[in-house]
Short mmCIF file of C-alpha atoms and ligand atoms in Angstrom, two decimals:
data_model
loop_
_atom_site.label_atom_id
_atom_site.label_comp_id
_atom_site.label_asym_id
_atom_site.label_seq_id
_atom_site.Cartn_x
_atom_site.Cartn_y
_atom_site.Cartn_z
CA UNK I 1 0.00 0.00 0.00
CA UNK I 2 2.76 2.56 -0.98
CA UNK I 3 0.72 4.34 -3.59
CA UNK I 4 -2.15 6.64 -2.91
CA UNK I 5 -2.80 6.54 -6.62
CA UNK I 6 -4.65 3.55 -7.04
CA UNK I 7 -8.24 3.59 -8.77
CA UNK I 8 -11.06 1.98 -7.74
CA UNK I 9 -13.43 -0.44 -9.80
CA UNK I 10 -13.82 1.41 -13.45
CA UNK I 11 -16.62 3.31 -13.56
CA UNK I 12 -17.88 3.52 -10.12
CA UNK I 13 -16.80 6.39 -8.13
CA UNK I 14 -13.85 6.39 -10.15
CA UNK I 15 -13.18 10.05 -8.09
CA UNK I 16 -11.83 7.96 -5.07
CA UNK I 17 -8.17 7.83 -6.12
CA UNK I 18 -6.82 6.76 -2.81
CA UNK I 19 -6.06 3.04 -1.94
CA UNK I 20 -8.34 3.31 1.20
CA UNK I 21 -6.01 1.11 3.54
CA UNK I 22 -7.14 0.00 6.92
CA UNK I 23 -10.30 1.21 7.63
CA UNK I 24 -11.93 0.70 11.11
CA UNK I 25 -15.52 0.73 11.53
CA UNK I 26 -16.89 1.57 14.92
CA UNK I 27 -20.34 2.25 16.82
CA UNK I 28 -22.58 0.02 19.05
CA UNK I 29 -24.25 -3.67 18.12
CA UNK I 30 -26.89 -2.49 15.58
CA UNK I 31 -25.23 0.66 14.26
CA UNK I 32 -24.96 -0.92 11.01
CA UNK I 33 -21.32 -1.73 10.63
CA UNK I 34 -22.20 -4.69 8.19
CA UNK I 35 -24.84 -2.93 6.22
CA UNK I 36 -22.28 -0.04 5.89
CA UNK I 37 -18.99 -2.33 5.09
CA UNK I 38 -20.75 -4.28 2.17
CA UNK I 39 -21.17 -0.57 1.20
CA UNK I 40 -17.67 0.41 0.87
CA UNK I 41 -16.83 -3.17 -0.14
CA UNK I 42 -18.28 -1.95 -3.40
CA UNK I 43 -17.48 1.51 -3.50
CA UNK I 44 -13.56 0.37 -2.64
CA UNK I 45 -13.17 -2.90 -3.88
CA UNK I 46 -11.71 -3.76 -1.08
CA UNK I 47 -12.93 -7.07 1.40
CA UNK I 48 -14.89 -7.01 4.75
CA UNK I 49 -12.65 -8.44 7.95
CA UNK I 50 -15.66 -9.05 10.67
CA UNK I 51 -14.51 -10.80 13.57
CA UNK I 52 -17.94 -11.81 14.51
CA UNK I 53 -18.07 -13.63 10.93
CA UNK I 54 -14.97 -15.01 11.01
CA UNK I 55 -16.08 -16.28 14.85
CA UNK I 56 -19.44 -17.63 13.77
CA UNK I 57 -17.71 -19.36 11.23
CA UNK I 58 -15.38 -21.24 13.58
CA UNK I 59 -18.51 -22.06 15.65
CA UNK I 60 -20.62 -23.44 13.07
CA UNK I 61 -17.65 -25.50 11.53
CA UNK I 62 -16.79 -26.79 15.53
CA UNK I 63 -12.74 -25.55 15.15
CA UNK I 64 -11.33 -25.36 18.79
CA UNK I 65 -11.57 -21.74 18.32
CA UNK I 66 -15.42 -22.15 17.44
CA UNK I 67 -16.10 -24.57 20.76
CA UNK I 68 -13.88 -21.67 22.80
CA UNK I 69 -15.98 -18.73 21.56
CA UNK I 70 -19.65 -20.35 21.45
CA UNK I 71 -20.29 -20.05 25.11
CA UNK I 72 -18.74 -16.80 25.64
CA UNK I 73 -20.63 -14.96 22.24
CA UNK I 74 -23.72 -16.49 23.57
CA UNK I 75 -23.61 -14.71 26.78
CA UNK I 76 -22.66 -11.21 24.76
CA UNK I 77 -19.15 -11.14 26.28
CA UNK I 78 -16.00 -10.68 24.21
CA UNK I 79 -13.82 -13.56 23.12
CA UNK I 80 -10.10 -12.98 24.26
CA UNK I 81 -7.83 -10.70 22.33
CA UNK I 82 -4.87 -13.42 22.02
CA UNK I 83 -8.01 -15.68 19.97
CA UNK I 84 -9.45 -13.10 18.10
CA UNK I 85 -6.05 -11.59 17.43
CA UNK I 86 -4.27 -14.64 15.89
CA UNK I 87 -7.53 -14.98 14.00
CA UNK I 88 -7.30 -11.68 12.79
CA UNK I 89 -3.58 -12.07 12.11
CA UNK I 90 -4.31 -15.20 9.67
CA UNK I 91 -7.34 -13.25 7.84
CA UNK I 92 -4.68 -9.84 7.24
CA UNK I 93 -2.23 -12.10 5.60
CA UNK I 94 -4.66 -13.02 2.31
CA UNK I 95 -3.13 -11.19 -0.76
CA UNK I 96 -6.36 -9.82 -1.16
CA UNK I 97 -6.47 -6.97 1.49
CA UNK I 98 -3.61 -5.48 -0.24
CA UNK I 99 -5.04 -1.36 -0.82
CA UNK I 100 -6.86 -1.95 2.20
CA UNK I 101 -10.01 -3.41 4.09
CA UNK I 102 -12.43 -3.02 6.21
CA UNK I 103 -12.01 -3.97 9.88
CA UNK I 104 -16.15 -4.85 11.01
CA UNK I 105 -15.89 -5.35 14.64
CA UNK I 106 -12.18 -5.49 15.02
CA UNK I 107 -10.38 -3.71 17.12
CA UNK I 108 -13.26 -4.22 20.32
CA UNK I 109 -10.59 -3.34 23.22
CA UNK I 110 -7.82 -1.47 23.78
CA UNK I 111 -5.43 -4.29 23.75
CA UNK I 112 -6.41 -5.10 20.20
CA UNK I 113 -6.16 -1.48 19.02
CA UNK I 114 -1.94 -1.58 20.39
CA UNK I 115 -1.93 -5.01 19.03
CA UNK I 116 -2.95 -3.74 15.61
CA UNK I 117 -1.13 -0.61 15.24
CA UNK I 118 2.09 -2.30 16.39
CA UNK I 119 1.46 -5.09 13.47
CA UNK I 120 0.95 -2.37 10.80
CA UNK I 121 3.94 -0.09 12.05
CA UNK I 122 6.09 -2.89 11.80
CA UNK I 123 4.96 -3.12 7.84
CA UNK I 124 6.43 0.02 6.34
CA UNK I 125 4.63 0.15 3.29
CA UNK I 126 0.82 -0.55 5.20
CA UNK I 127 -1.14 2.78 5.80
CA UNK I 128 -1.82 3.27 9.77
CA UNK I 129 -5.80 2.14 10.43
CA UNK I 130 -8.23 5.31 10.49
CA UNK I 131 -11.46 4.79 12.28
CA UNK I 132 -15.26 5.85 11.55
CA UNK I 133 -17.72 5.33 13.76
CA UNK I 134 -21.13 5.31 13.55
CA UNK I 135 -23.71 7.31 15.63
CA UNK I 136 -27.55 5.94 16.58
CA UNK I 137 -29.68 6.39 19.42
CA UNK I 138 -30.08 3.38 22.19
CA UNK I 139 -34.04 3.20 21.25
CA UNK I 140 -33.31 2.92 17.70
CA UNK I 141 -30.45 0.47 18.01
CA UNK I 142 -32.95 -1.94 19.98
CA UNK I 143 -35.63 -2.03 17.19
CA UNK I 144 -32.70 -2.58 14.70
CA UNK I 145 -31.11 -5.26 16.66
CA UNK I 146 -34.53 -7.16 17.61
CA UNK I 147 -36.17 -7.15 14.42
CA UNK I 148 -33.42 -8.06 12.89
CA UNK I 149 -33.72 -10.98 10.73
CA UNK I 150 -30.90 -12.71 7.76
CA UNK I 151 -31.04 -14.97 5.45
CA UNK I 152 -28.35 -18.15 5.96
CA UNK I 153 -28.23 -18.17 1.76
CA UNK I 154 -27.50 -14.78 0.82
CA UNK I 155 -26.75 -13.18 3.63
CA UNK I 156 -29.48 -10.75 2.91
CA UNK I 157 -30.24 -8.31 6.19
CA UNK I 158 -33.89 -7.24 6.64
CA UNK I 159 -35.50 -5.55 9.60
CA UNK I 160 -39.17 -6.63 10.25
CA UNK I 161 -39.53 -3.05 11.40
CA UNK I 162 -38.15 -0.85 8.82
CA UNK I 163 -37.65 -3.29 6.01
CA UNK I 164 -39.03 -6.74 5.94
CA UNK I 165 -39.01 -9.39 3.65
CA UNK I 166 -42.06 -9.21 0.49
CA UNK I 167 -43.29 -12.22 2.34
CA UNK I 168 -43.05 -12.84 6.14
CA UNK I 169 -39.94 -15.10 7.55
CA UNK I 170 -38.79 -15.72 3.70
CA UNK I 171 -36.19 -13.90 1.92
CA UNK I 172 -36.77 -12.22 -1.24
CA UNK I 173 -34.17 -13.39 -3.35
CA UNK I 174 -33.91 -17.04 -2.58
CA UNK I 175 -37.14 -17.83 -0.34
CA UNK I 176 -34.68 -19.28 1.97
CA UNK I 177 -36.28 -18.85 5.62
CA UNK I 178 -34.97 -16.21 7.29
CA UNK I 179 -32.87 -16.38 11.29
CA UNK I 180 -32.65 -14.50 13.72
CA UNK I 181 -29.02 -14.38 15.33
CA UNK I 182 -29.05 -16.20 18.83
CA UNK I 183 -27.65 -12.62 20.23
CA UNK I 184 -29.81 -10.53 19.04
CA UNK I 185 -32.17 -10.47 22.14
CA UNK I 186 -33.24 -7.55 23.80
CA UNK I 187 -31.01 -9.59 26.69
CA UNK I 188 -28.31 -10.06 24.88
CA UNK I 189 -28.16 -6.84 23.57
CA UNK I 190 -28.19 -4.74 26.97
CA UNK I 191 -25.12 -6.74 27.81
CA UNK I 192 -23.14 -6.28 24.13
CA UNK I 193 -23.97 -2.36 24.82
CA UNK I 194 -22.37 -2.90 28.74
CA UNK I 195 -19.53 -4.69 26.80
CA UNK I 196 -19.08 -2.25 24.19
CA UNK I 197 -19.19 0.74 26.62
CA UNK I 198 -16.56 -0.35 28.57
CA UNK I 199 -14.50 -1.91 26.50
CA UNK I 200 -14.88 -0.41 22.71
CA UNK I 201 -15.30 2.86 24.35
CA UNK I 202 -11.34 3.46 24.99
CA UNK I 203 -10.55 2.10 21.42
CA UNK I 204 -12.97 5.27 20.23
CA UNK I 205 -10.36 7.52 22.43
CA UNK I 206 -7.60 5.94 21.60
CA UNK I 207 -8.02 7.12 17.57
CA UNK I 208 -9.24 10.32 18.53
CA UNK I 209 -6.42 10.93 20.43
CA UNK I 210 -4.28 9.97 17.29
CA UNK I 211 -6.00 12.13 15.35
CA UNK I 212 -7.30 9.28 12.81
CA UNK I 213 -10.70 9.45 13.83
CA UNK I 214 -14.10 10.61 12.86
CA UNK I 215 -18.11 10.29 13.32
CA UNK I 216 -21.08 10.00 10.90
CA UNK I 217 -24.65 10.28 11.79
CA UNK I 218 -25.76 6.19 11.13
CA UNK I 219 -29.84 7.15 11.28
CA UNK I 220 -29.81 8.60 7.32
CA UNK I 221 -30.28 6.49 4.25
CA UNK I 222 -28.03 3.61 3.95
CA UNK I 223 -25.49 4.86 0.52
CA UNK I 224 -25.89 8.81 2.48
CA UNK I 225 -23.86 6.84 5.48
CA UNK I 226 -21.63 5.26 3.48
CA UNK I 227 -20.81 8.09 1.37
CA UNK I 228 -19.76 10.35 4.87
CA UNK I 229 -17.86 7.40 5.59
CA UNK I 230 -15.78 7.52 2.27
CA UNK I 231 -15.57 11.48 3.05
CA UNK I 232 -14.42 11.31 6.18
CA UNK I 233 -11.82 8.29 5.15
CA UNK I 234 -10.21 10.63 2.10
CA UNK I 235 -10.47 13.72 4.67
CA UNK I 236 -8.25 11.51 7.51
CA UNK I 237 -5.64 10.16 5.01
CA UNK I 238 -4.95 13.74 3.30
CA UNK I 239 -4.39 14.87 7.15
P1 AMP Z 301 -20.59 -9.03 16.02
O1 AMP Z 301 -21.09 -9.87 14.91
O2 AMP Z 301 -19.49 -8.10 15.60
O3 AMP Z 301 -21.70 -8.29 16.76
O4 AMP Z 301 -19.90 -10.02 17.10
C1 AMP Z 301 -20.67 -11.05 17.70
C2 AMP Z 301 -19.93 -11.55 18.92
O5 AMP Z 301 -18.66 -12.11 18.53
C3 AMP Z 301 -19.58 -10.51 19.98
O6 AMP Z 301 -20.67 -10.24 20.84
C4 AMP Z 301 -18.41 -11.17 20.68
O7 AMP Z 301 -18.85 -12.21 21.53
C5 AMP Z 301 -17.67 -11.83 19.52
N1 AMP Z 301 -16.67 -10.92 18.90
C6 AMP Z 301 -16.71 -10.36 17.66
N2 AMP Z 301 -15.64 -9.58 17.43
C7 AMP Z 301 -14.89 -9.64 18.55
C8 AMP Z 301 -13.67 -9.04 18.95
N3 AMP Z 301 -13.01 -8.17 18.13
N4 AMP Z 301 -13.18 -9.34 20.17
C9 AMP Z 301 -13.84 -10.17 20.99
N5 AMP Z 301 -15.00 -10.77 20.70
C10 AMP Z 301 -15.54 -10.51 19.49
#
């Protein structure tokens, strides 16, 4: 990542010139930090690193990471940095986050954040992370989070809410029946938010404090968001 001259997909915002490195995606359970990095996925061309993926994954396919992190993402709590981290690690080193990526969910703590600045530091030619974060109300984030509903085929995302399926339970572009995510209880949430708050909450200071850090209101229209986010990325890497 030594150039900042490298285009994005041909005809598609072909204005962003910069390779968009390391780009951190913050802001509570619900915010819509997946939503928003499929977004910039295909704005950037560029992949999606989500630790909760990549830990779902392990669970469904029973790795001894997977039976490890089960229990403790069932109760809302935060798998342990040296896990998540070598997880992480092994994800970063695919040639295909090259100009850059999108961290979903990653860094969660402080001891992650050191972790993953000292990693990049110690690669001259990688571009330092720069974080966004995402801003909605506690009220809002519940409805998002409970009504919350994806399809195991496509991945698709509704809300029953604020945007649910053409038929109830079934997703519109497969008819596969839709899930709900064993987490994404009203119980479950209240203690992701305590875990967030007391834990994510220094990782927000510690970027600020760098300087490689900024905020976008997260209750506008889905490619508005995502469009402040690819603002606020070119306005942190010209800085
Ligand atoms: P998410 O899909 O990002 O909401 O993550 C779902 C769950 O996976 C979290 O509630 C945690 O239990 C676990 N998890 C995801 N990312 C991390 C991380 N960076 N550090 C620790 N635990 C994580």
């Amino acid at each position: 990542m030594s150039s900042l001259a490298t285009s994005v997909k041909p005809g598609r915002d072909a204005e962003i010139k910069i390779a968009p490195g390391p780009i951190l995606l913050l802001g509570a359970p619900g915010v819509g930090k997946g939503t928003q990095s499929k977004e910039l996925v295909k704005i950037w061309d560029i992949p999606q690193v989500s630790t909760g993926d990549l830990l779902r994954a392990n669970v469904d396919q029973g790795t001894p990471l997977g039976k490890v992190a089960r229990e403790i993402m069932a109760r809302g709590e935060l798998v342990p940095d040296s896990l998540v981290n070598d997880m992480v690690a092994v994800r970063l080193s695919a040639p295909d986050t090259v100009r850059g990526y999108i961290l979903d969910g990653f860094p969660r703590t402080l001891g992650q954040a050191c972790w993953l600045d000292a990693r990049l530091s110690a690669q001259p030619e990688a571009l330092s992370v720069v974080a966004v974060s995402i801003q909605v109300n506690y009220n809002q984030l519940l409805r998002r989070i409970t009504g919350r509903r994806i399809c195991p085929v496509s991945q698709t995302i509704y809300n029953i809410y604020v945007n649910p399926p053409r038929r109830e339970g079934v997703c519109d572009l497969d008819g596969a029946a839709l899930v709900q995510r064993a987490d994404d209880t009203e119980e479950v949430f209240k203690e992701r938010i305590r875990a967030y708050a007391a834990l994510t909450a220094p990782v927000v200071e510690h970027y600020r404090t760098l300087g490689r850090f900024a905020e976008v209101d997260g209750d506008r229209p889905i490619a508005v968001i995502a469009s402040g986010i690819v603002a606020a990325v070119e306005g942190l890497r010209k800085t």
